[in-house]
Structure formats: C-alpha cells, structure tokens
mmCIF file of C-alpha atoms in Angstrom:
data_model
loop_
_atom_site.group_PDB
_atom_site.id
_atom_site.type_symbol
_atom_site.label_atom_id
_atom_site.label_comp_id
_atom_site.label_asym_id
_atom_site.label_seq_id
_atom_site.Cartn_x
_atom_site.Cartn_y
_atom_site.Cartn_z
ATOM 1 C CA GLU A 1 -37.322 -58.392 35.783
ATOM 2 C CA PRO A 2 -37.821 -57.660 39.496
ATOM 3 C CA GLU A 3 -37.253 -54.075 40.479
ATOM 4 C CA VAL A 4 -37.083 -51.775 43.466
ATOM 5 C CA THR A 5 -40.065 -49.433 43.681
ATOM 6 C CA GLN A 6 -40.205 -46.141 45.561
ATOM 7 C CA THR A 7 -43.108 -43.906 46.537
ATOM 8 C CA PRO A 8 -43.880 -41.108 46.203
ATOM 9 C CA SER A 9 -41.905 -39.989 43.181
ATOM 10 C CA HIS A 10 -42.006 -36.402 44.432
ATOM 11 C CA GLN A 11 -42.666 -35.123 47.962
ATOM 12 C CA VAL A 12 -43.029 -31.462 48.855
ATOM 13 C CA THR A 13 -42.924 -30.687 52.576
ATOM 14 C CA GLN A 14 -42.711 -27.649 54.815
ATOM 15 C CA MET A 15 -39.527 -27.245 56.830
ATOM 16 C CA GLY A 16 -39.853 -28.816 60.249
ATOM 17 C CA GLN A 17 -42.374 -31.415 59.154
ATOM 18 C CA GLU A 18 -41.851 -35.153 59.271
ATOM 19 C CA VAL A 19 -41.589 -37.093 56.055
ATOM 20 C CA ILE A 20 -41.597 -40.823 55.329
ATOM 21 C CA LEU A 21 -40.152 -42.171 52.118
ATOM 22 C CA ARG A 22 -41.208 -45.651 51.131
ATOM 23 C CA CYS A 23 -39.467 -48.424 49.271
ATOM 24 C CA VAL A 24 -40.347 -51.944 48.248
ATOM 25 C CA PRO A 25 -37.077 -53.834 47.692
ATOM 26 C CA ILE A 26 -36.709 -56.842 45.432
ATOM 27 C CA SER A 27 -38.542 -59.644 47.179
ATOM 28 C CA ASN A 28 -35.738 -62.127 47.855
ATOM 29 C CA HIS A 29 -33.150 -59.510 48.784
ATOM 30 C CA LEU A 30 -31.907 -59.241 52.343
ATOM 31 C CA TYR A 31 -29.746 -56.121 52.292
ATOM 32 C CA PHE A 32 -31.279 -52.667 52.039
ATOM 33 C CA TYR A 33 -29.824 -49.219 51.566
ATOM 34 C CA TRP A 34 -30.686 -45.536 51.347
ATOM 35 C CA TYR A 35 -28.630 -43.045 49.371
ATOM 36 C CA ARG A 36 -29.231 -39.437 48.491
ATOM 37 C CA GLN A 37 -28.187 -37.149 45.667
ATOM 38 C CA ILE A 38 -28.316 -33.405 46.114
ATOM 39 C CA LEU A 39 -28.949 -31.689 42.792
ATOM 40 C CA GLY A 40 -25.813 -31.643 40.669
ATOM 41 C CA GLN A 41 -23.764 -33.610 43.174
ATOM 42 C CA LYS A 42 -22.731 -37.200 43.507
ATOM 43 C CA VAL A 43 -24.673 -39.996 45.127
ATOM 44 C CA GLU A 44 -23.980 -40.313 48.863
ATOM 45 C CA PHE A 45 -24.514 -43.286 51.158
ATOM 46 C CA LEU A 46 -26.877 -42.791 54.086
ATOM 47 C CA VAL A 47 -27.513 -46.138 55.727
ATOM 48 C CA SER A 48 -27.472 -49.898 55.229
ATOM 49 C CA PHE A 49 -29.810 -52.377 56.895
ATOM 50 C CA TYR A 50 -29.673 -56.124 57.370
ATOM 51 C CA ASN A 51 -31.366 -58.609 59.652
ATOM 52 C CA ASN A 52 -33.676 -55.925 61.042
ATOM 53 C CA GLU A 53 -30.948 -53.612 62.169
ATOM 54 C CA ILE A 54 -28.699 -50.883 60.863
ATOM 55 C CA SER A 55 -25.461 -52.289 59.544
ATOM 56 C CA GLU A 56 -23.704 -48.993 58.848
ATOM 57 C CA LYS A 57 -24.632 -45.322 58.693
ATOM 58 C CA SER A 58 -22.898 -42.207 57.431
ATOM 59 C CA GLU A 59 -22.337 -38.884 59.146
ATOM 60 C CA ILE A 60 -25.342 -37.523 57.273
ATOM 61 C CA PHE A 61 -27.620 -40.028 59.003
ATOM 62 C CA ASP A 62 -28.043 -38.177 62.281
ATOM 63 C CA ASP A 63 -30.739 -38.458 64.953
ATOM 64 C CA GLN A 64 -33.311 -36.884 62.650
ATOM 65 C CA PHE A 65 -33.178 -39.936 60.391
ATOM 66 C CA SER A 66 -34.499 -43.412 61.038
ATOM 67 C CA VAL A 67 -35.208 -46.526 59.001
ATOM 68 C CA GLU A 68 -37.692 -49.277 59.496
ATOM 69 C CA ARG A 69 -38.833 -52.479 57.902
ATOM 70 C CA PRO A 70 -42.378 -52.526 59.251
ATOM 71 C CA ASP A 71 -43.431 -55.672 57.432
ATOM 72 C CA GLY A 72 -41.987 -58.245 55.072
ATOM 73 C CA SER A 73 -41.971 -56.003 52.036
ATOM 74 C CA ASN A 74 -41.549 -52.299 52.867
ATOM 75 C CA PHE A 75 -38.426 -50.399 53.859
ATOM 76 C CA THR A 76 -38.915 -46.812 54.985
ATOM 77 C CA LEU A 77 -36.778 -43.760 55.639
ATOM 78 C CA LYS A 78 -38.162 -41.212 58.073
ATOM 79 C CA ILE A 79 -36.881 -37.685 58.553
ATOM 80 C CA ARG A 80 -38.388 -36.282 61.755
ATOM 81 C CA SER A 81 -37.936 -32.552 61.361
ATOM 82 C CA THR A 82 -36.933 -31.663 57.838
ATOM 83 C CA LYS A 83 -34.459 -28.917 56.999
ATOM 84 C CA LEU A 84 -33.936 -27.033 53.775
ATOM 85 C CA GLU A 85 -30.704 -28.917 53.185
ATOM 86 C CA ASP A 86 -32.577 -32.221 53.191
ATOM 87 C CA SER A 87 -33.859 -31.353 49.727
ATOM 88 C CA ALA A 88 -32.453 -34.043 47.447
ATOM 89 C CA MET A 89 -33.257 -37.161 45.487
ATOM 90 C CA TYR A 90 -33.421 -40.146 47.807
ATOM 91 C CA PHE A 91 -32.666 -43.576 46.392
ATOM 92 C CA CYS A 92 -33.461 -46.928 47.913
ATOM 93 C CA ALA A 93 -31.430 -49.981 46.906
ATOM 94 C CA SER A 94 -31.400 -53.657 47.713
ATOM 95 C CA SER A 95 -29.050 -56.558 47.123
ATOM 96 C CA GLY A 96 -29.044 -60.284 47.567
ATOM 97 C CA GLU A 97 -25.532 -60.367 49.011
ATOM 98 C CA GLY A 98 -23.725 -58.040 51.386
ATOM 99 C CA GLN A 99 -21.064 -57.170 48.813
ATOM 100 C CA GLY A 100 -23.126 -57.903 45.728
ATOM 101 C CA PRO A 101 -24.718 -55.669 43.092
ATOM 102 C CA GLN A 102 -27.170 -53.139 44.463
ATOM 103 C CA HIS A 103 -30.332 -52.465 42.495
ATOM 104 C CA PHE A 104 -31.785 -49.000 42.780
ATOM 105 C CA GLY A 105 -35.262 -47.587 42.628
ATOM 106 C CA ASP A 106 -36.160 -44.533 40.562
ATOM 107 C CA GLY A 107 -35.892 -42.311 43.623
ATOM 108 C CA THR A 108 -38.072 -39.866 45.524
ATOM 109 C CA ARG A 109 -37.431 -36.197 44.917
ATOM 110 C CA LEU A 110 -37.826 -34.439 48.271
ATOM 111 C CA SER A 111 -38.374 -30.689 48.178
ATOM 112 C CA ILE A 112 -38.351 -28.785 51.485
ATOM 113 C CA LEU A 113 -39.956 -25.349 51.433
ATOM 114 C CA GLY B 1 -7.357 -39.486 48.414
ATOM 115 C CA GLU B 2 -10.823 -40.549 49.544
ATOM 116 C CA ASP B 3 -12.688 -39.630 46.363
ATOM 117 C CA VAL B 4 -13.555 -41.878 43.462
ATOM 118 C CA GLU B 5 -12.618 -39.725 40.499
ATOM 119 C CA GLN B 6 -14.026 -39.414 37.020
ATOM 120 C CA SER B 7 -13.750 -36.837 34.293
ATOM 121 C CA LEU B 8 -16.874 -34.703 34.150
ATOM 122 C CA PHE B 9 -17.740 -34.699 30.477
ATOM 123 C CA LEU B 10 -17.239 -36.735 27.315
ATOM 124 C CA SER B 11 -18.587 -36.004 23.855
ATOM 125 C CA VAL B 12 -18.527 -38.605 21.081
ATOM 126 C CA ARG B 13 -20.096 -38.986 17.671
ATOM 127 C CA GLU B 14 -22.755 -41.574 17.070
ATOM 128 C CA GLY B 15 -21.185 -44.845 15.973
ATOM 129 C CA ASP B 16 -17.829 -44.145 17.633
ATOM 130 C CA SER B 17 -16.592 -45.862 20.776
ATOM 131 C CA SER B 18 -16.792 -44.121 24.148
ATOM 132 C CA VAL B 19 -14.319 -44.733 26.924
ATOM 133 C CA ILE B 20 -15.186 -43.519 30.403
ATOM 134 C CA ASN B 21 -12.453 -43.678 33.015
ATOM 135 C CA CYS B 22 -12.514 -43.943 36.772
ATOM 136 C CA THR B 23 -9.894 -44.028 39.513
ATOM 137 C CA TYR B 24 -11.011 -45.684 42.707
ATOM 138 C CA THR B 25 -9.443 -45.784 46.136
ATOM 139 C CA ASP B 26 -10.093 -49.002 48.030
ATOM 140 C CA SER B 27 -7.776 -51.793 46.890
ATOM 141 C CA SER B 28 -9.830 -54.298 48.873
ATOM 142 C CA SER B 29 -13.033 -53.609 46.926
ATOM 143 C CA THR B 30 -14.467 -56.945 45.864
ATOM 144 C CA TYR B 31 -16.654 -55.552 43.121
ATOM 145 C CA LEU B 32 -16.586 -52.411 41.014
ATOM 146 C CA TYR B 33 -19.709 -51.119 39.318
ATOM 147 C CA TRP B 34 -20.925 -48.948 36.510
ATOM 148 C CA TYR B 35 -24.305 -47.242 36.794
ATOM 149 C CA LYS B 36 -26.154 -45.177 34.211
ATOM 150 C CA GLN B 37 -28.431 -42.265 35.109
ATOM 151 C CA GLU B 38 -30.645 -40.714 32.475
ATOM 152 C CA PRO B 39 -32.108 -37.234 33.112
ATOM 153 C CA GLY B 40 -34.610 -37.292 35.967
ATOM 154 C CA ALA B 41 -34.292 -41.037 36.375
ATOM 155 C CA GLY B 42 -32.830 -43.482 38.855
ATOM 156 C CA LEU B 43 -29.572 -45.395 38.791
ATOM 157 C CA GLN B 44 -29.505 -48.291 36.386
ATOM 158 C CA LEU B 45 -26.936 -51.000 37.075
ATOM 159 C CA LEU B 46 -25.095 -51.409 33.783
ATOM 160 C CA THR B 47 -22.391 -53.887 34.592
ATOM 161 C CA TYR B 48 -19.893 -54.834 37.250
ATOM 162 C CA ILE B 49 -16.602 -56.627 37.536
ATOM 163 C CA PHE B 50 -15.220 -58.838 40.244
ATOM 164 C CA SER B 51 -11.859 -57.665 41.522
ATOM 165 C CA ASN B 52 -9.994 -60.805 40.434
ATOM 166 C CA MET B 53 -10.869 -60.131 36.784
ATOM 167 C CA ASP B 54 -9.056 -57.871 34.334
ATOM 168 C CA MET B 55 -11.796 -57.595 31.773
ATOM 169 C CA LYS B 56 -15.477 -58.248 31.331
ATOM 170 C CA GLN B 57 -17.437 -57.968 28.110
ATOM 171 C CA ASP B 58 -21.210 -57.675 27.936
ATOM 172 C CA GLN B 59 -22.558 -56.979 24.442
ATOM 173 C CA ARG B 60 -21.481 -53.410 23.585
ATOM 174 C CA LEU B 61 -19.916 -52.851 27.002
ATOM 175 C CA THR B 62 -16.344 -53.715 27.956
ATOM 176 C CA VAL B 63 -15.012 -53.134 31.446
ATOM 177 C CA LEU B 64 -11.278 -53.055 32.055
ATOM 178 C CA LEU B 65 -9.768 -53.200 35.515
ATOM 179 C CA ASN B 66 -6.189 -52.310 36.412
ATOM 180 C CA LYS B 67 -5.853 -53.139 40.091
ATOM 181 C CA LYS B 68 -2.270 -51.954 40.321
ATOM 182 C CA ASP B 69 -3.253 -48.441 39.284
ATOM 183 C CA LYS B 70 -6.795 -48.684 40.760
ATOM 184 C CA HIS B 71 -8.139 -47.750 37.378
ATOM 185 C CA LEU B 72 -11.453 -48.823 35.939
ATOM 186 C CA SER B 73 -12.795 -48.059 32.494
ATOM 187 C CA LEU B 74 -16.034 -48.570 30.602
ATOM 188 C CA ARG B 75 -15.954 -48.825 26.836
ATOM 189 C CA ILE B 76 -19.192 -48.501 24.899
ATOM 190 C CA ALA B 77 -18.887 -49.719 21.325
ATOM 191 C CA ASP B 78 -20.971 -48.203 18.534
ATOM 192 C CA THR B 79 -22.279 -45.436 20.804
ATOM 193 C CA GLN B 80 -25.903 -44.477 20.174
ATOM 194 C CA THR B 81 -27.879 -41.342 21.063
ATOM 195 C CA GLY B 82 -29.722 -43.429 23.665
ATOM 196 C CA ASP B 83 -26.421 -43.841 25.490
ATOM 197 C CA SER B 84 -26.444 -40.144 26.389
ATOM 198 C CA ALA B 85 -26.552 -40.076 30.185
ATOM 199 C CA ILE B 86 -24.399 -39.685 33.274
ATOM 200 C CA TYR B 87 -22.234 -42.701 34.049
ATOM 201 C CA PHE B 88 -21.116 -43.380 37.597
ATOM 202 C CA CYS B 89 -18.463 -45.793 38.695
ATOM 203 C CA ALA B 90 -18.784 -47.099 42.229
ATOM 204 C CA GLU B 91 -16.696 -49.170 44.576
ATOM 205 C CA ILE B 92 -17.739 -51.304 47.475
ATOM 206 C CA ARG B 93 -16.208 -50.037 50.714
ATOM 207 C CA GLY B 94 -16.054 -51.845 53.981
ATOM 208 C CA GLY B 95 -16.004 -55.507 54.768
ATOM 209 C CA GLY B 96 -19.125 -55.300 56.828
ATOM 210 C CA THR B 97 -22.346 -57.187 56.461
ATOM 211 C CA ALA B 98 -23.999 -54.724 54.103
ATOM 212 C CA SER B 99 -21.243 -52.786 52.430
ATOM 213 C CA LYS B 100 -21.860 -49.331 51.073
ATOM 214 C CA LEU B 101 -21.216 -48.083 47.572
ATOM 215 C CA THR B 102 -19.005 -45.048 47.127
ATOM 216 C CA PHE B 103 -19.758 -43.285 43.872
ATOM 217 C CA GLY B 104 -17.613 -41.218 41.598
ATOM 218 C CA THR B 105 -18.603 -37.736 40.522
ATOM 219 C CA GLY B 106 -20.157 -39.054 37.317
ATOM 220 C CA THR B 107 -19.233 -38.535 33.661
ATOM 221 C CA ARG B 108 -21.796 -36.900 31.427
ATOM 222 C CA LEU B 109 -21.699 -38.604 28.018
ATOM 223 C CA GLN B 110 -23.026 -36.555 25.142
ATOM 224 C CA VAL B 111 -23.578 -38.355 21.837
ATOM 225 C CA THR B 112 -23.727 -36.157 18.768
ATOM 226 C CA LEU B 113 -24.990 -36.982 15.297
#
C-alpha cells in the first residue's frame, strides 16, 4: 500500500539554526499538509498546500516557517531560525481530495537544544 | 466550544468491546476520522465516516455518528492487546481547497489481560 515517507526520523539542532524536514507524499495525491505534535499534546495543523501554493496556514506558521515542493515528489518544511519551543514531532500528510482522508507519515522528531 | 473533546483514558479487558467517544464542533464537517497512534509512531488512519451516514462497520470497527448531538464514537469489538494505543478523532474544518484536520485530545486505550 502506498505510504507517506518522512526523513529524517529524528533531527537534533542547535537553537537558531535552520532545519529542513522532508516528506515524500503518496504519488498521485495533490493536497499536502504539515502538522505538529508537542510531546503529550494534541496534533495541531500548521499548513496546507495545493497547486504549488499555500492553501491555509495556522497562527503557528509564522514567518520563520516555509514550505516548498521543489520537484514532483518532495514536500519540505523549513524552519529558518529554530527556537526551543519548536521541539515537537512533525507530521506530513497527503490526500487525493481536498476534503478526503489524509494519510500521515511516521513523523520527524525535532529536538532543539 | 472550539475543541474536539475526548475522554483521556479507557481501560478494557482483552476480548471485551471498547467504545471511544468524541464530541466535535463543526456541523458542516463532511468527513469525520479516527486515527490510531502507537507509542513513538505516526498516525494511522483507521476509518472514517461521511457526514450523511449514521453508521459504518469495518471488520471489528464500528463508527456511529449522531449529527444532532455532534457525537462520534468508535467501537472496537473483541479488543486485543495490539489495540493498545492512543485514538484520535478528527474533523475536517473549512470549506477551502485543502481543508485542515482538527484533532481531539486523544483517548489512551489500555487493554489488560
């Protein structure tokens, strides 16, 4: 069964450094998402992406965050200058329809020191 | 309120049925979802129900939807130790092109022998 893959599984970064989280969505999907889950808390929406542009973003997704689909397969989340509070599990998801089921990757655990 | 609400914890004996409840907020949600998260793992799409349905059965899983009360439940028949995990309900919010999922707080299901 097709699946969403994320790399790396764990990223440790110094505060203030840039980090790029990578995702390969399911190949025929057109809608892409990033969510995050701070330890012990619920999953929160960050951003959705369709047709090479951001469809919606949350308050969390400030100017330090950006997303890109650099080629036909990858979908990336960049955090320019990481803060301690960015430490979380980041999940990528994709769907074939705008309101349809979203399939999630296994996540990248981001630890900011 | 704005939150999707779930009880935090449920303990059942192996072989019994589990019922996990959720109260959602957006009456215009087209789909409602159940995700399973095992320790240290990603979000696995378990099942979902379209908003014009009252019930959906998928092997050991039964989803019930009460739109009037905005209440969603997941019943797991013959619960096994492998069902131990956190279960999240989620609603689609927004009628935009790529609609976001809003997750509940999650219910930790513990299955005892």
